Amino acid sequence: MSGTDAFLTRLRAFAQGSVAAAAPRWSLGDAPDPALYREAADIGLLGTTVPATHGGQAHDFATLVAACQTLAAVDFGFAMSLVNTHNVGLRLCLSAGDALRDRYLPQILKGEISACTALTEPGAGTDFAAITTQAVETETGWRLNGGKRWIINGRHAGAAMVFAQCKSMGDASGIAGFFVDLSLPGARRFAIESGFSQSSMGTGGFELTDVEVGAECLLLPPGTAFKAILTEINAARTYVAAMCDAMLGAAIDEAAAYGAQRMSFGQTLDQHPSWRQPLGAAQADLAASTALTAQAVARITEGADAQLTAAQAKITAVETAQRHLPALLHAMGAAGLEPERCFTRHLAAAQIAGLTDGATSILRDRVARLTQARNVKDRR
Ligand SMILES: Cc1cc2nc3c(=O)[nH]c(=O)nc-3n(C[C@H](O)[C@H](O)[C@H](O)COP(=O)(O)OP(=O)(O)OC[C@H]3O[C@@H](n4cnc5c(N)ncnc54)[C@H](O)[C@@H]3O)c2cc1C
């Protein structure tokens, strides 16, 4: 068995064992046991694409996507929580100096702290360039003031990549990315609760009041941060697409298994042709979505421009999941509402997936503009 196969096999056992056992309670508001983060760390998940020289697993992007899918088939929120911590570890490898990296990366890889990437603010979501968290240069580094909310892991993150304005408000070129230890004086985290199962995603935010960080914490200087986000978000859109495919696939499988044993009018449900219709419709659309997601994964893995394909894949996968999950829930009858089943969890998650890493309406606009630009270029 290859290293990748062994990694994914261990992860599948973790997802179908410990994660599946705990997820129904998360749907009802319980927070994941910190021991689960350490279990994920032992498997190597938090260092999936981190170079081996820095203690990671050095797997490729396709393996990260497969890992996200395996977890999301059970609980999207927990998968998002882990991959967001992973991403900050990778950022430390790519952009931090040795001292900063060596201080925090081991804690991330061991699951001792979670981490988050914080762009969104109370007054700026889609319009990211409008963020008002401010970074002012000091003699020893930077002083940060501002607030972030609707952040995955925001309620418990030990560290954050914080995007802040260093120049004048509204100027995208003035935005920079800072690594911030959220246990520093002046940092205050909070949870955001909602009926939409936020606990496994750790959704929350934080306020920064005169938080002082050293010069070495500026990982993405002004002029580079905005561009880095626009490039890296293609990977996030792709793994979110893959996770939506996985959630829909899991729901189809669970509905099919239920329909094979639940009796109605003297037959199992799946003997009734009209009962099978929503499963067939979901399966057909899932096959199309999966093919598009695979194209996006391939483009990112080979380092090609994935802007258009990743946006198309995310729109398609999110909307396919959003369209079919309610019909599958209906096909389950009242049993579909039981927290032990995946339907309500995945339904809420598919709605959330439509907002994270680029809201669907904005992505549609992006696809239209990119396609138009490509057509104009082709005509020349
Ligand atoms: C559970 C959850 C987890 C999240 N995790 C993170 C995280 O880890 N890090 C982070 O930085 N952010 C995170 N977000 C925030 C997410 O990125 C934002 O919700 C998203 O960018 C949309 O911003 P908004 O909610 O402020 O909506 P708004 O920007 O207020 O927009 C409201 C609606 O209007 C639409 N809209 C806005 N402008 C336009 C336009 N020009 N044309 C057409 N439609 C438009 C939007 O698509 C949206 O549907 C998370 C959100 C959720 C719900």
mmCIF file of N, CA, C and O in Angstrom, residues 163-242:
data_model
loop_
_atom_site.group_PDB
_atom_site.id
_atom_site.type_symbol
_atom_site.label_atom_id
_atom_site.label_comp_id
_atom_site.label_asym_id
_atom_site.label_seq_id
_atom_site.Cartn_x
_atom_site.Cartn_y
_atom_site.Cartn_z
ATOM 1 N N PHE A 163 -6.092 39.569 7.971
ATOM 2 C CA PHE A 163 -5.898 40.516 6.872
ATOM 3 C C PHE A 163 -6.322 41.902 7.341
ATOM 4 O O PHE A 163 -7.406 42.077 7.903
ATOM 5 N N ALA A 164 -5.408 42.862 7.152
ATOM 6 C CA ALA A 164 -5.630 44.209 7.694
ATOM 7 C C ALA A 164 -5.145 45.257 6.703
ATOM 8 O O ALA A 164 -4.291 44.982 5.853
ATOM 9 N N GLN A 165 -5.712 46.432 6.858
ATOM 10 C CA GLN A 165 -5.371 47.550 5.974
ATOM 11 C C GLN A 165 -4.175 48.313 6.553
ATOM 12 O O GLN A 165 -4.207 48.741 7.714
ATOM 13 N N CYS A 166 -3.134 48.473 5.754
ATOM 14 C CA CYS A 166 -1.942 49.201 6.230
ATOM 15 C C CYS A 166 -1.894 50.618 5.682
ATOM 16 O O CYS A 166 -1.074 51.424 6.128
ATOM 17 N N LYS A 167 -2.712 50.870 4.667
ATOM 18 C CA LYS A 167 -2.657 52.206 4.062
ATOM 19 C C LYS A 167 -4.014 52.871 4.242
ATOM 20 O O LYS A 167 -4.555 52.935 5.325
ATOM 21 N N SER A 168 -4.608 53.347 3.127
ATOM 22 C CA SER A 168 -5.896 54.029 3.274
ATOM 23 C C SER A 168 -7.049 53.079 3.004
ATOM 24 O O SER A 168 -6.935 52.151 2.197
ATOM 25 N N MET A 169 -8.159 53.312 3.697
ATOM 26 C CA MET A 169 -9.320 52.436 3.611
ATOM 27 C C MET A 169 -9.804 52.295 2.156
ATOM 28 O O MET A 169 -9.839 53.271 1.410
ATOM 29 N N GLY A 170 -10.182 51.074 1.792
ATOM 30 C CA GLY A 170 -10.727 50.830 0.458
ATOM 31 C C GLY A 170 -9.645 50.558 -0.582
ATOM 32 O O GLY A 170 -9.947 50.213 -1.725
ATOM 33 N N ASP A 171 -8.378 50.636 -0.169
ATOM 34 C CA ASP A 171 -7.266 50.443 -1.112
ATOM 35 C C ASP A 171 -6.785 48.981 -1.018
ATOM 36 O O ASP A 171 -6.088 48.616 -0.074
ATOM 37 N N ALA A 172 -7.158 48.166 -2.013
ATOM 38 C CA ALA A 172 -6.822 46.738 -1.952
ATOM 39 C C ALA A 172 -5.310 46.529 -1.873
ATOM 40 O O ALA A 172 -4.838 45.593 -1.232
ATOM 41 N N SER A 173 -4.537 47.426 -2.488
ATOM 42 C CA SER A 173 -3.078 47.239 -2.491
ATOM 43 C C SER A 173 -2.474 47.509 -1.106
ATOM 44 O O SER A 173 -1.314 47.175 -0.853
ATOM 45 N N GLY A 174 -3.268 48.092 -0.193
ATOM 46 C CA GLY A 174 -2.767 48.362 1.155
ATOM 47 C C GLY A 174 -3.040 47.223 2.121
ATOM 48 O O GLY A 174 -2.635 47.280 3.294
ATOM 49 N N ILE A 175 -3.700 46.174 1.648
ATOM 50 C CA ILE A 175 -4.043 45.058 2.550
ATOM 51 C C ILE A 175 -2.850 44.112 2.703
ATOM 52 O O ILE A 175 -2.193 43.759 1.720
ATOM 53 N N ALA A 176 -2.601 43.733 3.964
ATOM 54 C CA ALA A 176 -1.498 42.800 4.246
ATOM 55 C C ALA A 176 -2.016 41.650 5.108
ATOM 56 O O ALA A 176 -3.091 41.749 5.713
ATOM 57 N N GLY A 177 -1.246 40.565 5.155
ATOM 58 C CA GLY A 177 -1.626 39.406 5.961
ATOM 59 C C GLY A 177 -0.647 39.211 7.112
ATOM 60 O O GLY A 177 0.569 39.119 6.896
ATOM 61 N N PHE A 178 -1.166 39.154 8.336
ATOM 62 C CA PHE A 178 -0.339 39.022 9.530
ATOM 63 C C PHE A 178 -0.648 37.707 10.241
ATOM 64 O O PHE A 178 -1.814 37.314 10.342
ATOM 65 N N PHE A 179 0.392 37.088 10.791
ATOM 66 C CA PHE A 179 0.193 35.941 11.680
ATOM 67 C C PHE A 179 0.023 36.506 13.090
ATOM 68 O O PHE A 179 0.908 37.215 13.590
ATOM 69 N N VAL A 180 -1.111 36.203 13.706
ATOM 70 C CA VAL A 180 -1.395 36.781 15.025
ATOM 71 C C VAL A 180 -1.679 35.660 16.033
ATOM 72 O O VAL A 180 -2.558 34.820 15.800
ATOM 73 N N ASP A 181 -0.930 35.672 17.124
ATOM 74 C CA ASP A 181 -1.174 34.752 18.239
ATOM 75 C C ASP A 181 -2.391 35.302 18.996
ATOM 76 O O ASP A 181 -2.328 36.412 19.545
ATOM 77 N N LEU A 182 -3.479 34.543 19.020
ATOM 78 C CA LEU A 182 -4.715 35.076 19.608
ATOM 79 C C LEU A 182 -4.731 34.996 21.144
ATOM 80 O O LEU A 182 -5.740 35.329 21.761
ATOM 81 N N SER A 183 -3.607 34.569 21.742
ATOM 82 C CA SER A 183 -3.536 34.647 23.212
ATOM 83 C C SER A 183 -2.820 35.929 23.651
ATOM 84 O O SER A 183 -2.635 36.163 24.849
ATOM 85 N N LEU A 184 -2.434 36.769 22.686
ATOM 86 C CA LEU A 184 -1.748 38.030 23.033
ATOM 87 C C LEU A 184 -2.695 38.976 23.760
ATOM 88 O O LEU A 184 -3.916 38.943 23.522
ATOM 89 N N PRO A 185 -2.148 39.874 24.607
ATOM 90 C CA PRO A 185 -3.010 40.866 25.256
ATOM 91 C C PRO A 185 -3.728 41.705 24.187
ATOM 92 O O PRO A 185 -3.114 42.080 23.183
ATOM 93 N N GLY A 186 -5.031 41.953 24.417
ATOM 94 C CA GLY A 186 -5.799 42.766 23.471
ATOM 95 C C GLY A 186 -6.605 41.952 22.478
ATOM 96 O O GLY A 186 -7.440 42.499 21.756
ATOM 97 N N ALA A 187 -6.363 40.624 22.422
ATOM 98 C CA ALA A 187 -7.142 39.766 21.509
ATOM 99 C C ALA A 187 -8.248 39.077 22.311
ATOM 100 O O ALA A 187 -7.985 38.523 23.380
ATOM 101 N N ARG A 188 -9.478 39.158 21.793
ATOM 102 C CA ARG A 188 -10.618 38.539 22.503
ATOM 103 C C ARG A 188 -11.460 37.747 21.510
ATOM 104 O O ARG A 188 -11.990 38.300 20.555
ATOM 105 N N ARG A 189 -11.531 36.436 21.717
ATOM 106 C CA ARG A 189 -12.304 35.576 20.809
ATOM 107 C C ARG A 189 -13.740 35.438 21.285
ATOM 108 O O ARG A 189 -14.018 35.576 22.465
ATOM 109 N N PHE A 190 -14.647 35.136 20.346
ATOM 110 C CA PHE A 190 -16.030 34.846 20.731
ATOM 111 C C PHE A 190 -16.625 33.817 19.759
ATOM 112 O O PHE A 190 -16.122 33.651 18.643
ATOM 113 N N ALA A 191 -17.658 33.154 20.239
ATOM 114 C CA ALA A 191 -18.340 32.151 19.402
ATOM 115 C C ALA A 191 -19.543 32.789 18.719
ATOM 116 O O ALA A 191 -20.125 33.740 19.249
ATOM 117 N N ILE A 192 -19.881 32.293 17.545
ATOM 118 C CA ILE A 192 -21.151 32.680 16.914
ATOM 119 C C ILE A 192 -22.001 31.413 16.851
ATOM 120 O O ILE A 192 -21.605 30.424 16.239
ATOM 121 N N GLU A 193 -23.131 31.455 17.529
ATOM 122 C CA GLU A 193 -24.032 30.300 17.530
ATOM 123 C C GLU A 193 -25.134 30.565 16.507
ATOM 124 O O GLU A 193 -25.518 31.705 16.273
ATOM 125 N N SER A 194 -25.609 29.509 15.884
ATOM 126 C CA SER A 194 -26.809 29.637 15.061
ATOM 127 C C SER A 194 -27.437 28.261 14.996
ATOM 128 O O SER A 194 -26.816 27.273 15.371
ATOM 129 N N GLY A 195 -28.676 28.206 14.521
ATOM 130 C CA GLY A 195 -29.342 26.907 14.429
ATOM 131 C C GLY A 195 -28.740 26.048 13.334
ATOM 132 O O GLY A 195 -29.160 24.918 13.123
ATOM 133 N N PHE A 196 -27.756 26.576 12.624
ATOM 134 C CA PHE A 196 -27.186 25.896 11.459
ATOM 135 C C PHE A 196 -25.902 25.153 11.798
ATOM 136 O O PHE A 196 -24.891 25.302 11.123
ATOM 137 N N SER A 197 -25.932 24.377 12.872
ATOM 138 C CA SER A 197 -24.795 23.550 13.312
ATOM 139 C C SER A 197 -23.429 24.184 13.070
ATOM 140 O O SER A 197 -22.680 23.786 12.191
ATOM 141 N N GLN A 198 -23.101 25.174 13.886
ATOM 142 C CA GLN A 198 -21.824 25.877 13.754
ATOM 143 C C GLN A 198 -20.732 25.284 14.640
ATOM 144 O O GLN A 198 -19.573 25.659 14.507
ATOM 145 N N SER A 199 -21.114 24.376 15.555
ATOM 146 C CA SER A 199 -20.142 24.017 16.590
ATOM 147 C C SER A 199 -18.941 23.254 16.040
ATOM 148 O O SER A 199 -17.813 23.513 16.439
ATOM 149 N N SER A 200 -19.150 22.321 15.104
ATOM 150 C CA SER A 200 -17.990 21.557 14.629
ATOM 151 C C SER A 200 -17.099 22.411 13.734
ATOM 152 O O SER A 200 -15.933 22.087 13.526
ATOM 153 N N MET A 201 -17.653 23.503 13.195
ATOM 154 C CA MET A 201 -16.853 24.407 12.372
ATOM 155 C C MET A 201 -16.129 25.432 13.253
ATOM 156 O O MET A 201 -15.270 26.162 12.786
ATOM 157 N N GLY A 202 -16.529 25.485 14.529
ATOM 158 C CA GLY A 202 -15.888 26.441 15.444
ATOM 159 C C GLY A 202 -16.139 27.883 15.071
ATOM 160 O O GLY A 202 -15.320 28.767 15.370
ATOM 161 N N THR A 203 -17.267 28.153 14.425
ATOM 162 C CA THR A 203 -17.511 29.499 13.899
ATOM 163 C C THR A 203 -17.519 30.545 15.005
ATOM 164 O O THR A 203 -18.124 30.356 16.062
ATOM 165 N N GLY A 204 -16.835 31.634 14.749
ATOM 166 C CA GLY A 204 -16.755 32.716 15.727
ATOM 167 C C GLY A 204 -16.039 33.905 15.144
ATOM 168 O O GLY A 204 -16.049 34.113 13.923
ATOM 169 N N GLY A 205 -15.424 34.651 16.009
ATOM 170 C CA GLY A 205 -14.683 35.828 15.559
ATOM 171 C C GLY A 205 -13.792 36.319 16.669
ATOM 172 O O GLY A 205 -13.636 35.650 17.697
ATOM 173 N N PHE A 206 -13.193 37.464 16.458
ATOM 174 C CA PHE A 206 -12.359 38.048 17.513
ATOM 175 C C PHE A 206 -12.224 39.548 17.315
ATOM 176 O O PHE A 206 -12.402 40.064 16.214
ATOM 177 N N GLU A 207 -11.953 40.197 18.454
ATOM 178 C CA GLU A 207 -11.665 41.641 18.454
ATOM 179 C C GLU A 207 -10.178 41.801 18.755
ATOM 180 O O GLU A 207 -9.638 41.096 19.616
ATOM 181 N N LEU A 208 -9.549 42.718 18.073
ATOM 182 C CA LEU A 208 -8.144 43.033 18.340
ATOM 183 C C LEU A 208 -8.079 44.491 18.789
ATOM 184 O O LEU A 208 -8.470 45.389 18.039
ATOM 185 N N THR A 209 -7.596 44.707 20.011
ATOM 186 C CA THR A 209 -7.480 46.069 20.540
ATOM 187 C C THR A 209 -6.023 46.338 20.885
ATOM 188 O O THR A 209 -5.484 45.758 21.836
ATOM 189 N N ASP A 210 -5.388 47.153 20.061
ATOM 190 C CA ASP A 210 -3.966 47.481 20.257
ATOM 191 C C ASP A 210 -3.112 46.232 20.435
ATOM 192 O O ASP A 210 -2.289 46.144 21.354
ATOM 193 N N VAL A 211 -3.321 45.250 19.581
ATOM 194 C CA VAL A 211 -2.522 44.019 19.647
ATOM 195 C C VAL A 211 -1.181 44.271 18.951
ATOM 196 O O VAL A 211 -1.145 44.681 17.786
ATOM 197 N N GLU A 212 -0.101 44.048 19.693
ATOM 198 C CA GLU A 212 1.244 44.313 19.155
ATOM 199 C C GLU A 212 1.865 43.001 18.659
ATOM 200 O O GLU A 212 1.965 42.041 19.421
ATOM 201 N N VAL A 213 2.277 42.985 17.396
ATOM 202 C CA VAL A 213 2.983 41.799 16.878
ATOM 203 C C VAL A 213 4.339 42.242 16.337
ATOM 204 O O VAL A 213 4.515 43.398 15.943
ATOM 205 N N GLY A 214 5.281 41.316 16.310
ATOM 206 C CA GLY A 214 6.624 41.635 15.820
ATOM 207 C C GLY A 214 6.637 41.774 14.299
ATOM 208 O O GLY A 214 5.712 41.307 13.608
ATOM 209 N N ALA A 215 7.707 42.370 13.785
ATOM 210 C CA ALA A 215 7.835 42.584 12.341
ATOM 211 C C ALA A 215 7.804 41.255 11.581
ATOM 212 O O ALA A 215 7.353 41.183 10.429
ATOM 213 N N GLU A 216 8.264 40.168 12.242
ATOM 214 C CA GLU A 216 8.322 38.865 11.575
ATOM 215 C C GLU A 216 6.932 38.279 11.316
ATOM 216 O O GLU A 216 6.781 37.309 10.568
ATOM 217 N N CYS A 217 5.890 38.889 11.927
ATOM 218 C CA CYS A 217 4.517 38.374 11.761
ATOM 219 C C CYS A 217 3.858 38.876 10.479
ATOM 220 O O CYS A 217 2.768 38.426 10.127
ATOM 221 N N LEU A 218 4.489 39.808 9.805
ATOM 222 C CA LEU A 218 3.958 40.259 8.509
ATOM 223 C C LEU A 218 4.352 39.210 7.464
ATOM 224 O O LEU A 218 5.476 39.191 6.968
ATOM 225 N N LEU A 219 3.413 38.315 7.142
ATOM 226 C CA LEU A 219 3.740 37.221 6.211
ATOM 227 C C LEU A 219 3.423 37.590 4.770
ATOM 228 O O LEU A 219 4.055 37.103 3.843
ATOM 229 N N LEU A 220 2.394 38.411 4.578
ATOM 230 C CA LEU A 220 2.035 38.816 3.213
ATOM 231 C C LEU A 220 2.004 40.346 3.185
ATOM 232 O O LEU A 220 1.026 40.968 3.613
ATOM 233 N N PRO A 221 3.071 40.978 2.713
ATOM 234 C CA PRO A 221 3.155 42.445 2.740
ATOM 235 C C PRO A 221 2.106 43.084 1.830
ATOM 236 O O PRO A 221 1.580 42.437 0.919
ATOM 237 N N PRO A 222 1.832 44.380 2.077
ATOM 238 C CA PRO A 222 0.883 45.089 1.213
ATOM 239 C C PRO A 222 1.339 44.963 -0.240
ATOM 240 O O PRO A 222 2.532 45.002 -0.527
ATOM 241 N N GLY A 223 0.374 44.781 -1.122
ATOM 242 C CA GLY A 223 0.718 44.619 -2.541
ATOM 243 C C GLY A 223 0.771 43.155 -2.945
ATOM 244 O O GLY A 223 0.652 42.826 -4.123
ATOM 245 N N THR A 224 0.952 42.253 -1.944
ATOM 246 C CA THR A 224 1.012 40.820 -2.291
ATOM 247 C C THR A 224 -0.176 40.046 -1.709
ATOM 248 O O THR A 224 -0.551 39.003 -2.223
ATOM 249 N N ALA A 225 -0.754 40.576 -0.608
ATOM 250 C CA ALA A 225 -1.765 39.808 0.123
ATOM 251 C C ALA A 225 -3.022 39.577 -0.716
ATOM 252 O O ALA A 225 -3.536 38.454 -0.803
ATOM 253 N N PHE A 226 -3.509 40.633 -1.348
ATOM 254 C CA PHE A 226 -4.750 40.530 -2.112
ATOM 255 C C PHE A 226 -4.581 39.518 -3.249
ATOM 256 O O PHE A 226 -5.432 38.669 -3.478
ATOM 257 N N LYS A 227 -3.424 39.607 -3.924
ATOM 258 C CA LYS A 227 -3.143 38.701 -5.040
ATOM 259 C C LYS A 227 -3.032 37.255 -4.543
ATOM 260 O O LYS A 227 -3.566 36.321 -5.158
ATOM 261 N N ALA A 228 -2.357 37.073 -3.394
ATOM 262 C CA ALA A 228 -2.188 35.719 -2.850
ATOM 263 C C ALA A 228 -3.542 35.095 -2.538
ATOM 264 O O ALA A 228 -3.791 33.921 -2.832
ATOM 265 N N ILE A 229 -4.441 35.905 -1.987
ATOM 266 C CA ILE A 229 -5.770 35.383 -1.644
ATOM 267 C C ILE A 229 -6.508 34.970 -2.918
ATOM 268 O O ILE A 229 -7.109 33.896 -2.986
ATOM 269 N N LEU A 230 -6.453 35.824 -3.927
ATOM 270 C CA LEU A 230 -7.188 35.522 -5.158
ATOM 271 C C LEU A 230 -6.679 34.238 -5.810
ATOM 272 O O LEU A 230 -7.435 33.502 -6.438
ATOM 273 N N THR A 231 -5.387 33.946 -5.644
ATOM 274 C CA THR A 231 -4.835 32.709 -6.218
ATOM 275 C C THR A 231 -5.204 31.510 -5.343
ATOM 276 O O THR A 231 -5.704 30.490 -5.830
ATOM 277 N N GLU A 232 -4.978 31.652 -4.032
ATOM 278 C CA GLU A 232 -5.156 30.498 -3.136
ATOM 279 C C GLU A 232 -6.619 30.111 -2.957
ATOM 280 O O GLU A 232 -6.937 28.967 -2.662
ATOM 281 N N ILE A 233 -7.493 31.074 -3.181
ATOM 282 C CA ILE A 233 -8.915 30.784 -2.973
ATOM 283 C C ILE A 233 -9.428 29.774 -4.009
ATOM 284 O O ILE A 233 -10.417 29.082 -3.774
ATOM 285 N N ASN A 234 -8.709 29.632 -5.132
ATOM 286 C CA ASN A 234 -9.124 28.627 -6.125
ATOM 287 C C ASN A 234 -9.027 27.216 -5.538
ATOM 288 O O ASN A 234 -9.869 26.366 -5.815
ATOM 289 N N ALA A 235 -7.998 27.000 -4.731
ATOM 290 C CA ALA A 235 -7.856 25.688 -4.085
ATOM 291 C C ALA A 235 -9.002 25.483 -3.097
ATOM 292 O O ALA A 235 -9.621 24.412 -3.048
ATOM 293 N N ALA A 236 -9.321 26.526 -2.320
ATOM 294 C CA ALA A 236 -10.400 26.403 -1.330
ATOM 295 C C ALA A 236 -11.739 26.150 -2.039
ATOM 296 O O ALA A 236 -12.528 25.310 -1.606
ATOM 297 N N ARG A 237 -11.975 26.870 -3.141
ATOM 298 C CA ARG A 237 -13.236 26.646 -3.876
ATOM 299 C C ARG A 237 -13.321 25.209 -4.371
ATOM 300 O O ARG A 237 -14.389 24.599 -4.371
ATOM 301 N N THR A 238 -12.179 24.677 -4.766
ATOM 302 C CA THR A 238 -12.168 23.314 -5.311
ATOM 303 C C THR A 238 -12.426 22.288 -4.218
ATOM 304 O O THR A 238 -13.213 21.357 -4.401
ATOM 305 N N TYR A 239 -11.787 22.455 -3.054
ATOM 306 C CA TYR A 239 -12.065 21.436 -2.024
ATOM 307 C C TYR A 239 -13.463 21.591 -1.449
ATOM 308 O O TYR A 239 -14.076 20.604 -1.042
ATOM 309 N N VAL A 240 -13.999 22.813 -1.445
ATOM 310 C CA VAL A 240 -15.399 22.962 -1.000
ATOM 311 C C VAL A 240 -16.329 22.275 -1.999
ATOM 312 O O VAL A 240 -17.283 21.583 -1.609
ATOM 313 N N ALA A 241 -16.045 22.421 -3.292
ATOM 314 C CA ALA A 241 -16.848 21.729 -4.315
ATOM 315 C C ALA A 241 -16.801 20.221 -4.074
ATOM 316 O O ALA A 241 -17.829 19.537 -4.060
ATOM 317 N N ALA A 242 -15.599 19.712 -3.851
ATOM 318 C CA ALA A 242 -15.443 18.264 -3.641
ATOM 319 C C ALA A 242 -16.196 17.814 -2.386
ATOM 320 O O ALA A 242 -16.783 16.722 -2.352
#
